[in-house]
Short mmCIF file of C-alpha atoms in Angstrom, two decimals:
data_model
loop_
_atom_site.label_atom_id
_atom_site.label_comp_id
_atom_site.label_asym_id
_atom_site.label_seq_id
_atom_site.Cartn_x
_atom_site.Cartn_y
_atom_site.Cartn_z
CA UNK A 1 112.37 99.65 96.73
CA UNK A 2 111.82 97.78 99.71
CA UNK A 3 114.43 97.42 102.23
CA UNK A 4 114.09 95.95 105.29
CA UNK A 5 117.28 97.45 107.43
CA UNK A 6 117.72 100.81 108.53
CA UNK A 7 119.94 102.64 105.86
CA UNK A 8 123.22 104.06 107.32
CA UNK A 9 122.61 107.22 105.78
CA UNK A 10 120.53 109.90 107.60
CA UNK A 11 117.04 110.43 105.89
CA UNK A 12 118.03 114.31 105.53
CA UNK A 13 121.12 112.85 103.16
CA UNK A 14 118.78 110.01 101.82
CA UNK A 15 115.60 111.68 100.69
CA UNK A 16 117.73 114.28 98.53
CA UNK A 17 119.23 111.10 96.62
CA UNK A 18 116.05 109.62 96.01
CA UNK A 19 114.34 112.43 95.28
CA UNK A 20 116.99 112.85 92.56
CA UNK A 21 116.85 109.51 91.00
CA UNK A 22 113.15 109.63 91.09
CA UNK A 23 112.70 106.51 93.47
CA UNK A 24 111.37 106.39 96.78
CA UNK A 25 111.75 103.62 99.30
CA UNK A 26 109.73 101.59 101.55
CA UNK A 27 110.28 99.39 104.59
CA UNK A 28 108.97 96.08 105.48
CA UNK A 29 108.41 97.26 108.80
CA UNK A 30 105.62 99.12 107.92
CA UNK A 31 103.48 95.96 108.27
CA UNK A 32 104.11 95.43 111.68
CA UNK A 33 103.04 99.32 112.70
CA UNK A 34 100.32 98.60 110.34
CA UNK A 35 99.64 95.14 112.52
CA UNK A 36 100.13 96.82 115.70
CA UNK A 37 97.48 99.54 115.18
CA UNK A 38 95.16 96.88 114.08
CA UNK A 39 95.30 95.02 117.14
CA UNK A 40 95.18 98.40 119.33
CA UNK A 41 92.11 99.32 117.03
CA UNK A 42 90.68 95.83 117.39
CA UNK A 43 91.14 95.52 121.79
CA UNK A 44 89.69 99.40 122.29
CA UNK A 45 86.53 98.29 120.20
CA UNK A 46 85.89 95.18 122.24
CA UNK A 47 86.83 97.08 125.48
CA UNK A 48 83.90 99.70 124.23
CA UNK A 49 81.73 96.80 123.76
CA UNK A 50 82.03 94.27 125.97
CA UNK A 51 79.30 95.08 128.20
CA UNK A 52 76.74 96.17 125.97
CA UNK A 53 75.08 92.43 124.82
CA UNK A 54 75.29 91.10 128.62
CA UNK A 55 73.61 94.23 130.12
CA UNK A 56 71.55 92.28 132.45
CA UNK A 57 73.99 90.12 133.80
CA UNK A 58 76.28 93.23 134.06
CA UNK A 59 73.76 95.08 135.50
CA UNK A 60 72.93 92.66 138.00
CA UNK A 61 76.58 91.56 138.91
CA UNK A 62 77.69 95.24 139.69
CA UNK A 63 73.91 95.81 141.32
CA UNK A 64 73.50 98.77 138.96
CA UNK A 65 70.45 99.63 136.11
CA UNK A 66 70.40 98.93 133.07
CA UNK A 67 70.44 103.22 132.56
CA UNK A 68 73.82 103.06 134.48
CA UNK A 69 75.24 99.83 132.11
CA UNK A 70 74.67 101.98 128.95
CA UNK A 71 76.53 104.69 130.14
CA UNK A 72 79.44 101.95 130.08
CA UNK A 73 78.87 102.62 126.59
CA UNK A 74 78.06 106.30 126.45
CA UNK A 75 80.83 107.49 128.04
CA UNK A 76 83.00 106.40 124.88
CA UNK A 77 81.32 109.51 123.60
CA UNK A 78 81.42 111.96 126.35
CA UNK A 79 85.16 111.39 126.18
CA UNK A 80 85.63 111.57 122.68
CA UNK A 81 84.07 114.97 121.61
CA UNK A 82 87.13 116.77 123.42
CA UNK A 83 89.80 114.29 123.06
CA UNK A 84 89.25 114.26 119.54
CA UNK A 85 90.12 117.92 119.02
CA UNK A 86 93.48 117.16 121.02
CA UNK A 87 94.40 114.14 118.81
CA UNK A 88 94.56 115.51 115.35
CA UNK A 89 96.94 118.31 117.07
CA UNK A 90 98.80 115.55 118.88
CA UNK A 91 99.09 113.20 115.06
CA UNK A 92 100.42 116.79 113.55
CA UNK A 93 102.92 117.62 116.69
CA UNK A 94 104.21 114.73 118.17
CA UNK A 95 103.82 112.06 115.70
CA UNK A 96 102.34 108.44 114.83
CA UNK A 97 104.29 106.70 117.10
CA UNK A 98 103.88 108.71 120.31
CA UNK A 99 100.05 108.93 119.93
CA UNK A 100 100.13 104.94 119.39
CA UNK A 101 101.98 104.33 122.48
CA UNK A 102 100.21 106.53 124.67
CA UNK A 103 97.08 104.82 123.46
CA UNK A 104 98.48 101.55 123.87
CA UNK A 105 98.95 102.29 127.33
CA UNK A 106 95.61 103.87 128.21
CA UNK A 107 93.83 101.27 126.90
CA UNK A 108 95.61 98.63 128.66
CA UNK A 109 95.32 100.57 132.10
CA UNK A 110 91.72 100.94 131.16
CA UNK A 111 91.38 97.24 130.98
CA UNK A 112 93.35 96.14 133.95
CA UNK A 113 91.36 98.80 136.48
CA UNK A 114 87.85 97.04 135.08
CA UNK A 115 89.37 93.79 136.10
CA UNK A 116 90.31 95.22 139.56
CA UNK A 117 86.86 97.04 139.96
CA UNK A 118 84.70 93.32 140.31
CA UNK A 119 87.48 91.69 142.29
CA UNK A 120 85.58 89.62 145.12
CA UNK A 121 87.46 91.71 148.20
CA UNK A 122 86.56 95.60 146.24
CA UNK A 123 83.18 96.81 148.00
CA UNK A 124 79.86 96.13 145.96
CA UNK A 125 79.59 100.70 146.73
CA UNK A 126 82.77 101.00 144.72
CA UNK A 127 82.35 98.24 141.96
CA UNK A 128 80.59 100.21 139.25
CA UNK A 129 82.43 103.57 139.85
CA UNK A 130 85.94 101.83 139.04
CA UNK A 131 84.78 100.09 136.09
CA UNK A 132 83.84 103.22 134.73
CA UNK A 133 87.02 104.90 135.87
CA UNK A 134 88.34 101.83 133.24
CA UNK A 135 86.13 102.45 131.02
CA UNK A 136 86.70 106.00 130.86
CA UNK A 137 90.63 105.45 130.38
CA UNK A 138 89.83 103.05 127.52
CA UNK A 139 87.40 105.75 126.14
CA UNK A 140 90.49 108.28 126.09
CA UNK A 141 92.31 106.17 123.53
CA UNK A 142 89.66 105.87 121.07
CA UNK A 143 90.36 108.78 119.40
CA UNK A 144 93.89 107.90 119.21
CA UNK A 145 93.32 104.91 117.42
CA UNK A 146 90.34 105.93 115.49
CA UNK A 147 92.70 109.18 113.71
CA UNK A 148 95.65 106.74 113.17
CA UNK A 149 95.11 104.62 110.11
CA UNK A 150 94.84 107.69 107.58
CA UNK A 151 98.27 108.98 109.09
CA UNK A 152 99.70 105.73 109.27
CA UNK A 153 98.73 105.18 105.33
CA UNK A 154 100.26 108.38 104.45
CA UNK A 155 103.44 108.30 106.09
CA UNK A 156 104.59 104.48 105.53
CA UNK A 157 102.93 103.31 102.41
CA UNK A 158 103.33 104.03 98.83
CA UNK A 159 100.15 105.76 96.83
CA UNK A 160 98.95 102.38 95.65
CA UNK A 161 99.40 100.57 99.02
CA UNK A 162 97.44 103.27 100.79
CA UNK A 163 93.74 102.14 100.54
CA UNK A 164 94.47 98.77 101.17
CA UNK A 165 96.53 99.84 104.42
CA UNK A 166 93.51 102.54 105.60
CA UNK A 167 91.41 99.72 104.89
CA UNK A 168 92.59 96.90 107.04
CA UNK A 169 93.28 99.20 109.86
CA UNK A 170 89.90 101.00 109.48
CA UNK A 171 87.99 97.54 109.32
CA UNK A 172 89.70 96.32 112.13
CA UNK A 173 87.59 98.28 114.38
CA UNK A 174 84.17 96.76 113.33
CA UNK A 175 86.23 93.52 113.88
CA UNK A 176 86.33 94.18 117.87
CA UNK A 177 83.13 95.11 117.67
CA UNK A 178 82.00 91.61 116.07
CA UNK A 179 84.87 89.56 118.64
CA UNK A 180 82.42 91.08 121.76
CA UNK A 181 79.22 90.54 119.85
CA UNK A 182 79.96 86.98 120.19
CA UNK A 183 82.16 86.18 122.63
CA UNK A 184 81.12 88.14 125.46
CA UNK A 185 77.03 86.36 126.05
CA UNK A 186 79.29 83.10 124.87
CA UNK A 187 81.65 83.28 128.04
CA UNK A 188 79.03 84.46 130.16
CA UNK A 189 77.12 81.74 129.41
CA UNK A 190 79.96 79.28 130.01
CA UNK A 191 81.42 80.42 133.19
CA UNK A 192 78.90 82.96 134.74
CA UNK A 193 81.55 85.00 135.69
CA UNK A 194 82.11 88.88 134.49
CA UNK A 195 85.49 88.81 136.09
CA UNK A 196 86.71 85.88 133.78
CA UNK A 197 85.19 87.89 130.91
CA UNK A 198 87.12 91.16 131.57
CA UNK A 199 90.56 89.12 132.29
CA UNK A 200 90.68 87.42 128.52
CA UNK A 201 89.50 90.73 127.02
CA UNK A 202 92.37 92.99 129.05
CA UNK A 203 95.29 90.08 127.85
CA UNK A 204 95.34 91.23 124.17
CA UNK A 205 95.34 95.00 125.49
CA UNK A 206 98.47 94.18 127.48
CA UNK A 207 100.35 92.13 124.38
CA UNK A 208 99.63 95.28 121.89
CA UNK A 209 100.88 97.62 124.81
CA UNK A 210 103.96 96.06 125.00
CA UNK A 211 103.99 95.27 121.03
CA UNK A 212 103.81 99.39 120.63
CA UNK A 213 105.93 100.23 123.39
CA UNK A 214 108.62 98.25 122.28
CA UNK A 215 108.53 97.21 118.57
CA UNK A 216 107.36 100.82 117.53
CA UNK A 217 110.80 102.53 117.31
CA UNK A 218 110.06 105.83 114.80
CA UNK A 219 106.95 107.14 113.83
CA UNK A 220 107.80 108.27 109.98
CA UNK A 221 110.07 105.75 107.79
CA UNK A 222 113.67 107.23 107.29
CA UNK A 223 112.29 108.41 103.98
CA UNK A 224 109.30 108.91 102.36
CA UNK A 225 107.53 106.43 100.05
CA UNK A 226 106.06 108.50 97.99
CA UNK A 227 106.19 112.29 96.18
CA UNK A 228 102.77 112.81 98.02
CA UNK A 229 103.98 111.69 101.45
CA UNK A 230 107.19 113.90 101.15
CA UNK A 231 105.03 116.85 99.53
CA UNK A 232 102.07 116.38 101.67
CA UNK A 233 100.31 119.67 103.36
CA UNK A 234 97.15 120.55 104.79
CA UNK A 235 95.33 123.25 106.01
CA UNK A 236 95.85 124.49 109.65
CA UNK A 237 93.54 123.10 112.67
CA UNK A 238 91.86 126.52 113.15
CA UNK A 239 91.56 127.39 109.45
CA UNK A 240 90.10 124.42 108.21
CA UNK A 241 87.49 124.67 110.83
CA UNK A 242 85.95 127.79 109.93
CA UNK A 243 86.13 126.92 106.17
CA UNK A 244 84.34 123.59 106.79
CA UNK A 245 81.58 125.92 109.04
CA UNK A 246 80.91 127.69 106.07
CA UNK A 247 80.26 125.28 103.43
CA UNK A 248 76.68 124.19 103.54
CA UNK A 249 76.67 120.72 101.76
CA UNK A 250 79.43 119.80 104.35
CA UNK A 251 77.18 120.59 107.47
CA UNK A 252 74.45 118.54 105.71
CA UNK A 253 76.96 115.67 105.26
CA UNK A 254 78.11 116.07 109.04
CA UNK A 255 74.49 116.20 110.26
CA UNK A 256 73.67 113.10 107.94
CA UNK A 257 76.52 110.87 108.70
CA UNK A 258 77.28 112.05 112.34
CA UNK A 259 73.08 110.62 112.46
CA UNK A 260 74.05 107.55 110.88
CA UNK A 261 77.01 106.54 113.00
CA UNK A 262 74.74 107.12 115.75
CA UNK A 263 72.30 104.86 114.49
CA UNK A 264 74.86 102.27 114.56
CA UNK A 265 75.78 102.89 118.03
CA UNK A 266 72.33 102.76 119.43
CA UNK A 267 71.74 99.46 117.64
CA UNK A 268 75.26 98.06 118.96
CA UNK A 269 74.36 99.59 122.52
CA UNK A 270 71.00 98.24 122.70
CA UNK A 271 70.00 95.07 120.71
CA UNK A 272 70.20 92.88 123.71
CA UNK A 273 67.65 94.85 125.76
CA UNK A 274 65.59 95.41 122.68
CA UNK A 275 65.33 91.49 121.97
CA UNK A 276 65.19 90.10 125.58
CA UNK A 277 61.79 91.29 126.72
CA UNK A 278 60.39 89.35 123.61
CA UNK A 279 62.20 85.85 124.92
CA UNK A 280 65.45 86.23 122.95
CA UNK A 281 68.41 85.13 124.53
CA UNK A 282 71.88 87.17 125.04
CA UNK A 283 73.61 84.46 122.65
CA UNK A 284 71.17 85.15 119.84
CA UNK A 285 71.18 88.88 120.25
CA UNK A 286 75.30 88.69 120.29
CA UNK A 287 74.79 86.72 116.96
CA UNK A 288 72.34 89.45 115.15
CA UNK A 289 75.19 92.30 115.99
CA UNK A 290 77.62 89.84 114.67
CA UNK A 291 75.60 89.36 111.61
CA UNK A 292 75.04 92.92 111.45
CA UNK A 293 78.74 93.77 111.20
CA UNK A 294 79.60 90.98 109.21
CA UNK A 295 77.26 91.67 106.46
CA UNK A 296 78.55 95.54 106.82
CA UNK A 297 81.99 94.85 106.08
CA UNK A 298 81.13 92.98 103.24
CA UNK A 299 78.70 95.66 102.13
CA UNK A 300 81.56 98.12 102.71
CA UNK A 301 83.94 96.42 100.88
CA UNK A 302 81.41 95.72 97.77
CA UNK A 303 79.81 99.35 97.34
CA UNK A 304 83.91 100.31 97.81
CA UNK A 305 85.23 98.38 94.86
CA UNK A 306 81.35 99.45 92.80
CA UNK A 307 82.37 103.15 93.58
CA UNK A 308 86.16 103.01 92.48
CA UNK A 309 85.02 101.91 89.63
CA UNK A 310 82.17 104.02 88.62
CA UNK A 311 82.77 106.89 90.44
CA UNK A 312 78.96 106.64 91.15
CA UNK A 313 79.65 108.74 94.65
CA UNK A 314 76.31 110.33 95.03
CA UNK A 315 73.55 107.49 93.09
CA UNK A 316 75.27 105.10 95.64
CA UNK A 317 74.77 106.96 98.84
CA UNK A 318 71.12 108.01 97.61
CA UNK A 319 70.46 104.22 97.12
CA UNK A 320 71.77 102.84 100.38
CA UNK A 321 70.35 105.43 102.62
CA UNK A 322 66.56 104.81 101.26
CA UNK A 323 67.49 101.05 101.65
CA UNK A 324 68.81 101.65 105.32
CA UNK A 325 65.97 103.65 106.08
CA UNK A 326 63.33 100.73 104.49
CA UNK A 327 65.51 97.55 106.70
CA UNK A 328 65.37 100.36 109.70
CA UNK A 329 61.83 100.47 109.61
CA UNK A 330 61.35 96.50 109.36
CA UNK A 331 63.20 95.91 111.78
CA UNK A 332 61.49 98.55 114.25
CA UNK A 333 58.46 95.97 113.52
CA UNK A 334 60.45 93.05 113.31
CA UNK A 335 62.37 93.04 116.84
CA UNK A 336 58.10 93.63 118.42
CA UNK A 337 58.09 89.71 117.26
CA UNK A 338 57.96 86.68 119.16
CA UNK A 339 59.62 83.53 118.02
CA UNK A 340 61.26 84.86 114.40
CA UNK A 341 64.72 84.08 114.99
CA UNK A 342 65.47 83.63 111.05
CA UNK A 343 63.68 87.16 110.36
CA UNK A 344 65.20 88.83 112.83
CA UNK A 345 68.67 87.64 111.59
CA UNK A 346 67.79 88.25 108.35
CA UNK A 347 67.03 91.98 109.13
CA UNK A 348 69.58 92.70 111.10
CA UNK A 349 71.95 91.66 108.20
CA UNK A 350 70.35 93.51 105.87
CA UNK A 351 70.45 96.29 107.91
CA UNK A 352 74.25 95.81 108.36
CA UNK A 353 74.87 95.10 104.53
CA UNK A 354 72.78 98.78 103.17
CA UNK A 355 74.37 100.57 106.40
CA UNK A 356 77.73 99.72 107.28
CA UNK A 357 78.60 99.92 103.73
CA UNK A 358 78.11 103.62 103.14
CA UNK A 359 80.79 104.83 105.61
CA UNK A 360 83.62 104.39 103.26
CA UNK A 361 81.49 106.57 100.72
CA UNK A 362 80.14 108.72 103.04
CA UNK A 363 83.72 109.89 104.62
CA UNK A 364 84.79 110.21 100.76
CA UNK A 365 82.21 112.19 100.14
CA UNK A 366 83.13 114.56 103.47
CA UNK A 367 86.84 114.78 102.30
CA UNK A 368 85.41 115.37 98.53
CA UNK A 369 83.41 118.23 99.53
CA UNK A 370 85.41 119.86 101.89
CA UNK A 371 88.74 120.28 100.15
CA UNK A 372 91.65 121.45 100.62
CA UNK A 373 90.60 120.74 104.25
CA UNK A 374 92.57 118.46 105.55
CA UNK A 375 91.41 114.87 105.48
CA UNK A 376 91.71 114.15 109.27
CA UNK A 377 89.86 117.26 110.17
CA UNK A 378 86.78 116.84 107.85
CA UNK A 379 86.62 112.99 108.95
CA UNK A 380 87.31 114.17 112.45
CA UNK A 381 84.62 116.50 112.76
CA UNK A 382 81.97 113.73 111.19
CA UNK A 383 83.16 111.37 114.00
CA UNK A 384 82.37 113.67 117.07
CA UNK A 385 79.24 114.92 115.28
CA UNK A 386 78.24 111.13 115.67
CA UNK A 387 79.35 111.32 119.40
CA UNK A 388 77.55 113.65 119.98
CA UNK A 389 74.41 112.78 118.01
CA UNK A 390 75.01 109.18 120.06
CA UNK A 391 74.63 110.41 123.37
CA UNK A 392 71.15 112.31 122.74
CA UNK A 393 70.01 109.08 120.53
CA UNK A 394 70.70 107.13 123.54
CA UNK A 395 69.17 109.14 126.58
CA UNK A 396 66.66 109.68 124.39
CA UNK A 397 65.39 106.14 123.43
CA UNK A 398 66.10 104.95 127.17
CA UNK A 399 63.87 107.90 128.43
CA UNK A 400 60.98 106.42 125.44
CA UNK A 401 61.17 102.98 127.78
CA UNK A 402 57.86 102.10 129.44
CA UNK A 403 58.05 99.25 132.41
CA UNK A 404 55.73 96.49 131.60
CA UNK A 405 53.75 94.98 134.65
CA UNK A 406 55.32 91.59 133.62
CA UNK A 407 56.05 89.51 130.57
CA UNK A 408 56.63 85.54 131.24
CA UNK A 409 58.30 85.47 128.06
CA UNK A 410 61.11 87.87 128.63
CA UNK A 411 64.67 86.48 128.94
CA UNK A 412 66.08 90.18 130.92
CA UNK A 413 67.93 89.47 133.96
CA UNK A 414 66.13 89.98 136.99
CA UNK A 415 65.62 93.53 138.69
CA UNK A 416 63.86 96.63 138.57
CA UNK A 417 64.35 97.49 135.24
CA UNK A 418 64.13 93.94 133.88
CA UNK A 419 60.78 94.08 131.66
CA UNK A 420 61.19 97.13 129.50
CA UNK A 421 58.71 98.09 126.48
CA UNK A 422 60.66 98.99 123.28
CA UNK A 423 58.29 99.42 120.99
CA UNK A 424 58.22 103.16 120.96
CA UNK A 425 62.03 103.85 120.82
CA UNK A 426 62.77 101.29 118.18
CA UNK A 427 59.95 103.32 116.22
CA UNK A 428 62.00 106.74 116.88
CA UNK A 429 65.47 105.42 115.89
CA UNK A 430 63.76 104.05 112.58
CA UNK A 431 61.96 107.42 112.26
CA UNK A 432 65.39 109.05 112.70
CA UNK A 433 66.92 107.07 110.18
CA UNK A 434 64.64 108.14 107.23
CA UNK A 435 65.15 111.63 108.65
CA UNK A 436 68.69 111.13 108.03
CA UNK A 437 67.99 110.04 104.42
CA UNK A 438 65.94 112.61 103.73
CA UNK A 439 68.53 115.41 104.19
CA UNK A 440 71.33 113.20 102.71
CA UNK A 441 69.44 113.55 99.50
CA UNK A 442 69.15 117.39 99.70
CA UNK A 443 72.64 117.46 100.46
CA UNK A 444 73.44 115.19 97.29
CA UNK A 445 71.00 117.05 94.81
#
């Protein structure tokens, strides 16, 4: 039964009546809550990847090195590690509404502070610290946003709509990454102004903060949408952690899929720096990043339908991980070639098609092998594993770069670290992909 108006009966009075009748009611405003979460998720991921596609220009404007610019992305992983544990507790105790509103305010405040950091009257020495402070506030919001789709789908949507709601909310995150990859280079190319870029990205953050604060009146509907929502329960958080730490299959998945998230983060963060030294512009790097995400979303949808029909989770995981390793290895070679735009684009698209597509299947496998631990706990630990490995990988890859005397074809911005050789780092990244694929095969054997 669908009802857009609030009932005159209290939830305590209405729920038993519905249980007796065998009916459950859903509310049209669930789509508004879903829309707000999608906008918030998209906005937050845009804030994360704002600087990566234009890293050279950012380093020049803020008077810092590329390593310091990369920390504007890495801070998301550093902050997410402790906050992820708190977020799981918040969703279970404080509820969905307060979690979403807090996330929207942190995201809005961080985006506004980033704008303040690049204003003309701000001293040059304080520009980067202020921008980093704003980025840190946005990073605080990420776990609050990333962990909410599953909770929203369970609380507000009937069983036959949960998968759709979860998919829509989750895919809004890569949509934000797509927007950042496409529009950051485009805006910088047309305006040559970092301030304009940050103002444009701060505007949606303010809008979604207003919608969340004013529009979301309650964290749960007056009555549950399904029997499972009414009777759902999960293991206590600490007890669930203990069970997972004793689960060998889950621990292997924790390492492998966390490594996959880390590789994706490294690719998104460092792509522009890898390509500019070979004569590829930031616009082209943004296009490659966009292709990676678009084909990844397409692959995730197709693979999800295939797995739903065939239930061949293990086979799909093994094949995709092998193809991802192969494509990553090809990228390591192709990215070092000059004037091969079509080939680089094709490899990036295939990398996304095979690599990103495995994400929903990986999450399902983690839930399957960790039962009866709650879904939020098992998926959350994989997210934390990905953040930890992302920090390690990015720092490692940066340390493996070598300065070059000069490159006549380089389109990197001028500066002390304008011309860096990424030959060794991309080979190491390909090796990490292969190692992850081998461990996944062992876990699924």
